[in-house]
Short mmCIF file of C-alpha atoms in Angstrom, two decimals:
data_model
loop_
_atom_site.label_atom_id
_atom_site.label_comp_id
_atom_site.label_asym_id
_atom_site.label_seq_id
_atom_site.Cartn_x
_atom_site.Cartn_y
_atom_site.Cartn_z
CA GLY A 1 0.10 0.07 0.05
CA GLU A 2 0.96 3.75 -0.01
CA SER A 3 3.09 4.69 2.81
CA VAL A 4 5.98 7.15 3.61
CA GLY A 5 7.81 6.38 6.46
CA LEU A 6 10.82 7.64 8.57
CA HIS A 7 13.53 5.45 10.00
CA LEU A 8 14.13 7.67 13.50
CA PRO A 9 11.19 9.51 15.25
CA THR A 10 13.66 11.37 17.28
CA LEU A 11 16.91 13.05 16.26
CA SER A 12 19.39 15.31 18.84
CA VAL A 13 22.10 16.99 17.48
CA GLN A 14 24.57 19.41 18.71
CA GLU A 15 24.02 22.91 17.35
CA GLY A 16 26.47 23.51 14.46
CA ASP A 17 26.53 19.81 13.59
CA ASN A 18 25.00 18.76 10.55
CA SER A 19 21.57 16.84 10.43
CA ILE A 20 20.29 14.27 8.54
CA ILE A 21 16.76 12.99 8.19
CA ASN A 22 16.13 9.89 6.59
CA CYS A 23 12.65 8.52 4.85
CA ALA A 24 11.52 5.54 3.08
CA TYR A 25 8.43 5.71 0.28
CA SER A 26 6.83 2.32 -1.11
CA ASN A 27 4.83 3.96 -3.74
CA SER A 28 7.00 3.57 -7.26
CA ALA A 29 4.88 5.85 -8.96
CA SER A 30 5.59 8.90 -6.76
CA ASP A 31 7.31 11.77 -8.65
CA TYR A 32 7.34 14.53 -6.24
CA PHE A 33 8.88 14.69 -2.89
CA ILE A 34 8.41 17.43 -0.41
CA TRP A 35 10.13 18.27 2.71
CA TYR A 36 8.10 19.94 5.70
CA LYS A 37 9.11 21.49 8.73
CA GLN A 38 6.81 22.15 11.73
CA GLU A 39 7.08 24.35 14.50
CA SER A 40 5.11 23.95 17.58
CA GLY A 41 1.49 25.60 17.34
CA LYS A 42 1.98 25.67 13.58
CA GLY A 43 1.15 24.04 10.37
CA PRO A 44 3.65 22.69 8.35
CA GLN A 45 5.90 24.90 6.19
CA PHE A 46 7.91 24.08 2.97
CA ILE A 47 11.51 23.42 3.25
CA ILE A 48 12.60 21.93 -0.56
CA ASP A 49 11.03 19.79 -2.92
CA ILE A 50 12.73 17.37 -5.48
CA ARG A 51 11.33 15.65 -8.56
CA SER A 52 11.86 12.18 -9.71
CA ASN A 53 13.97 13.39 -12.71
CA MET A 54 16.58 14.52 -9.86
CA ASP A 55 18.77 12.98 -7.30
CA LYS A 56 19.77 15.89 -5.58
CA ARG A 57 18.77 19.53 -4.82
CA GLN A 58 20.30 22.14 -2.80
CA GLY A 59 18.82 25.15 -0.87
CA GLN A 60 19.84 27.33 1.72
CA ARG A 61 21.57 25.17 4.48
CA VAL A 62 19.47 22.09 3.22
CA THR A 63 19.71 19.52 0.72
CA VAL A 64 17.57 16.41 -0.28
CA LEU A 65 18.69 13.52 -1.69
CA LEU A 66 16.37 11.13 -3.60
CA ASN A 67 17.45 7.50 -4.10
CA LYS A 68 14.67 6.12 -6.52
CA THR A 69 16.51 2.63 -6.58
CA VAL A 70 15.86 1.92 -3.26
CA LYS A 71 12.92 4.72 -2.60
CA HIS A 72 14.74 6.61 0.15
CA LEU A 73 14.70 10.37 0.76
CA SER A 74 16.97 12.06 3.13
CA LEU A 75 17.22 15.78 4.28
CA GLN A 76 20.27 17.26 5.23
CA ILE A 77 20.60 20.35 7.28
CA ALA A 78 23.96 22.12 7.60
CA ALA A 79 25.38 23.93 10.57
CA THR A 80 22.04 22.99 12.61
CA GLN A 81 20.80 25.99 14.54
CA PRO A 82 18.50 26.01 17.55
CA GLY A 83 15.88 27.46 15.45
CA ASP A 84 15.93 24.18 13.33
CA SER A 85 14.26 22.66 16.27
CA ALA A 86 10.68 21.21 14.88
CA VAL A 87 9.25 18.15 13.62
CA TYR A 88 10.16 17.30 9.93
CA PHE A 89 8.04 15.63 7.34
CA CYS A 90 8.72 14.06 4.33
CA ALA A 91 5.86 13.54 1.73
CA GLU A 92 5.10 12.28 -1.45
CA ASN A 93 2.96 13.34 -4.46
CA THR A 94 1.86 11.06 -7.56
CA GLY A 95 -0.58 13.81 -8.70
CA GLY A 96 -4.10 13.23 -8.30
CA PHE A 97 -4.56 16.02 -5.77
CA LYS A 98 -2.99 14.07 -2.85
CA THR A 99 -0.07 14.23 -0.75
CA ILE A 100 0.77 11.44 1.69
CA PHE A 101 3.03 12.36 4.81
CA GLY A 102 5.48 10.33 6.47
CA ALA A 103 5.01 9.84 10.23
CA GLY A 104 7.47 12.91 11.03
CA THR A 105 10.76 12.97 12.97
CA ARG A 106 11.39 15.39 15.84
CA LEU A 107 14.79 17.31 15.58
CA PHE A 108 16.20 18.61 18.86
CA VAL A 109 19.05 20.84 18.88
CA LYS A 110 21.43 21.24 21.91
CA ALA A 111 22.91 24.38 22.27
CA ASP B 1 -1.13 39.10 5.20
CA THR B 2 -1.72 35.77 5.96
CA ALA B 3 -1.89 33.43 3.11
CA VAL B 4 -4.02 30.44 4.56
CA SER B 5 -6.04 31.41 7.63
CA GLN B 6 -8.51 29.37 9.64
CA THR B 7 -10.78 29.93 12.32
CA PRO B 8 -11.09 29.21 14.79
CA LYS B 9 -7.51 28.60 16.44
CA TYR B 10 -9.34 26.38 19.35
CA LEU B 11 -12.74 24.82 19.69
CA VAL B 12 -13.60 23.06 22.88
CA THR B 13 -17.38 21.31 22.41
CA GLN B 14 -19.07 18.44 24.09
CA MET B 15 -19.84 15.22 22.44
CA GLY B 16 -22.81 15.28 19.91
CA ASN B 17 -22.68 19.04 18.80
CA ASP B 18 -22.18 20.19 15.33
CA LYS B 19 -19.40 22.53 14.65
CA SER B 20 -17.57 24.53 11.73
CA ILE B 21 -14.30 25.57 10.69
CA LYS B 22 -13.63 28.04 8.15
CA CYS B 23 -10.73 28.27 5.78
CA GLU B 24 -9.62 30.98 3.31
CA GLN B 25 -6.70 31.45 1.40
CA ASN B 26 -5.44 34.49 -0.83
CA LEU B 27 -2.79 32.97 -2.64
CA GLY B 28 -4.88 32.55 -5.79
CA HIS B 29 -4.76 28.63 -5.73
CA ASP B 30 -7.27 26.44 -7.35
CA THR B 31 -6.79 23.11 -5.02
CA MET B 32 -7.57 23.39 -1.14
CA TYR B 33 -7.39 20.69 1.28
CA TRP B 34 -8.60 19.44 4.64
CA TYR B 35 -5.96 17.42 6.74
CA LYS B 36 -6.19 15.89 10.23
CA GLN B 37 -3.32 15.55 12.58
CA ASP B 38 -3.33 13.33 15.61
CA SER B 39 -1.89 13.38 18.99
CA LYS B 40 1.10 11.48 17.50
CA LYS B 41 1.59 14.06 14.81
CA PHE B 42 0.55 11.94 11.92
CA LEU B 43 -0.76 14.15 9.25
CA LYS B 44 -3.58 12.45 6.87
CA ILE B 45 -5.31 14.06 4.11
CA MET B 46 -9.06 13.95 4.52
CA PHE B 47 -10.46 16.06 1.60
CA SER B 48 -9.32 17.64 -1.33
CA TYR B 49 -11.28 20.15 -3.73
CA ASN B 50 -10.19 21.46 -7.07
CA ASN B 51 -12.00 24.60 -8.38
CA LYS B 52 -14.54 23.81 -5.62
CA GLU B 53 -15.18 20.56 -6.66
CA LEU B 54 -14.77 17.77 -4.52
CA ILE B 55 -11.49 15.49 -5.89
CA ILE B 56 -10.89 13.13 -2.91
CA ASN B 57 -12.48 12.15 0.26
CA GLU B 58 -10.09 9.93 2.06
CA THR B 59 -13.10 7.38 3.70
CA VAL B 60 -14.08 10.13 6.09
CA PRO B 61 -17.11 9.43 7.99
CA ASN B 62 -20.30 11.39 6.59
CA ARG B 63 -20.32 13.47 9.44
CA PHE B 64 -17.43 15.74 8.10
CA SER B 65 -18.78 17.35 5.25
CA PRO B 66 -16.75 19.93 3.28
CA LYS B 67 -18.25 23.05 1.42
CA SER B 68 -16.49 25.17 -1.10
CA PRO B 69 -18.18 28.30 -1.78
CA ASP B 70 -15.57 29.43 -4.12
CA LYS B 71 -12.27 28.80 -4.67
CA ALA B 72 -10.64 31.00 -2.14
CA HIS B 73 -12.79 28.96 0.73
CA LEU B 74 -12.91 25.48 2.11
CA ASN B 75 -15.06 25.11 5.04
CA LEU B 76 -15.68 21.99 7.22
CA HIS B 77 -18.67 20.96 9.06
CA ILE B 78 -18.76 18.47 11.68
CA ASN B 79 -21.94 16.70 12.65
CA SER B 80 -22.36 14.89 16.23
CA LEU B 81 -18.96 15.58 17.34
CA GLU B 82 -16.93 12.34 18.84
CA LEU B 83 -14.23 11.99 21.39
CA GLY B 84 -12.32 10.39 18.67
CA ASP B 85 -12.67 13.87 16.49
CA SER B 86 -10.29 15.47 18.69
CA ALA B 87 -7.07 16.59 16.91
CA VAL B 88 -5.55 19.42 15.06
CA TYR B 89 -7.28 20.33 11.19
CA PHE B 90 -5.08 21.75 9.04
CA CYS B 91 -6.43 23.87 5.91
CA ALA B 92 -3.95 24.15 3.28
CA SER B 93 -3.85 25.00 -0.37
CA SER B 94 -1.76 24.38 -3.73
CA GLN B 95 -1.66 25.31 -7.21
CA GLY B 96 -2.48 22.49 -9.05
CA GLN B 97 -2.50 18.60 -8.32
CA ARG B 98 1.39 18.45 -7.61
CA GLY B 99 2.08 21.88 -6.22
CA ARG B 100 3.56 22.16 -2.48
CA ASP B 101 0.99 22.55 0.20
CA PHE B 102 0.56 26.07 2.25
CA PHE B 103 -1.16 25.14 5.57
CA GLY B 104 -3.17 27.01 7.70
CA GLN B 105 -2.17 27.67 11.61
CA GLY B 106 -4.56 24.73 12.60
CA THR B 107 -7.54 24.20 14.47
CA ARG B 108 -7.29 22.43 17.71
CA LEU B 109 -10.48 20.46 18.37
CA THR B 110 -11.31 19.09 21.61
CA VAL B 111 -14.33 17.00 22.11
CA VAL B 112 -15.26 16.55 25.60
#
């Protein structure tokens, strides 16, 4: 069935270190992937996306990697800051007006 | 200006009551959604609307009735509220069927 899942529900990193959040998806037909950040009391906020014809995309301090062979997605955050503390969701889209979200990973940044 | 706004932010009500949550987006998007987020932060789509028409209903009980009077609005009415309806409900919008979603701040519904 469709599912997007995360390997680590909680990740704790030291301020200044790099963070890597992983995600596995099972729908081979998914062709668009998005990472969202959700801070406490707020709605999810777009971070970065990638289409299936790419395997890497970089933003400001963030990089998304896509490995279609093993259906794996990751979000890398460089020089993690306290403001990065949040719950991170990967999501997949196959078109059809439906986005499927993964379970979420909570990122704690220690000062 | 808030891109996607929903009201109220908090809603506490008794079992059996009927309540509505309103959502408006000023992004000019043609697609709007309702999501439900449970206590474990799991986020699941409930409904998708495109150009005011229902596209997706993810096996949501009939007690939930969305209404889209125009492309900028998608309201959610819930009848006969149950304890299990307690959750945070998010409205979102996107451009087309593959655009990234823009979320509202959420409505925390507590049924007592």
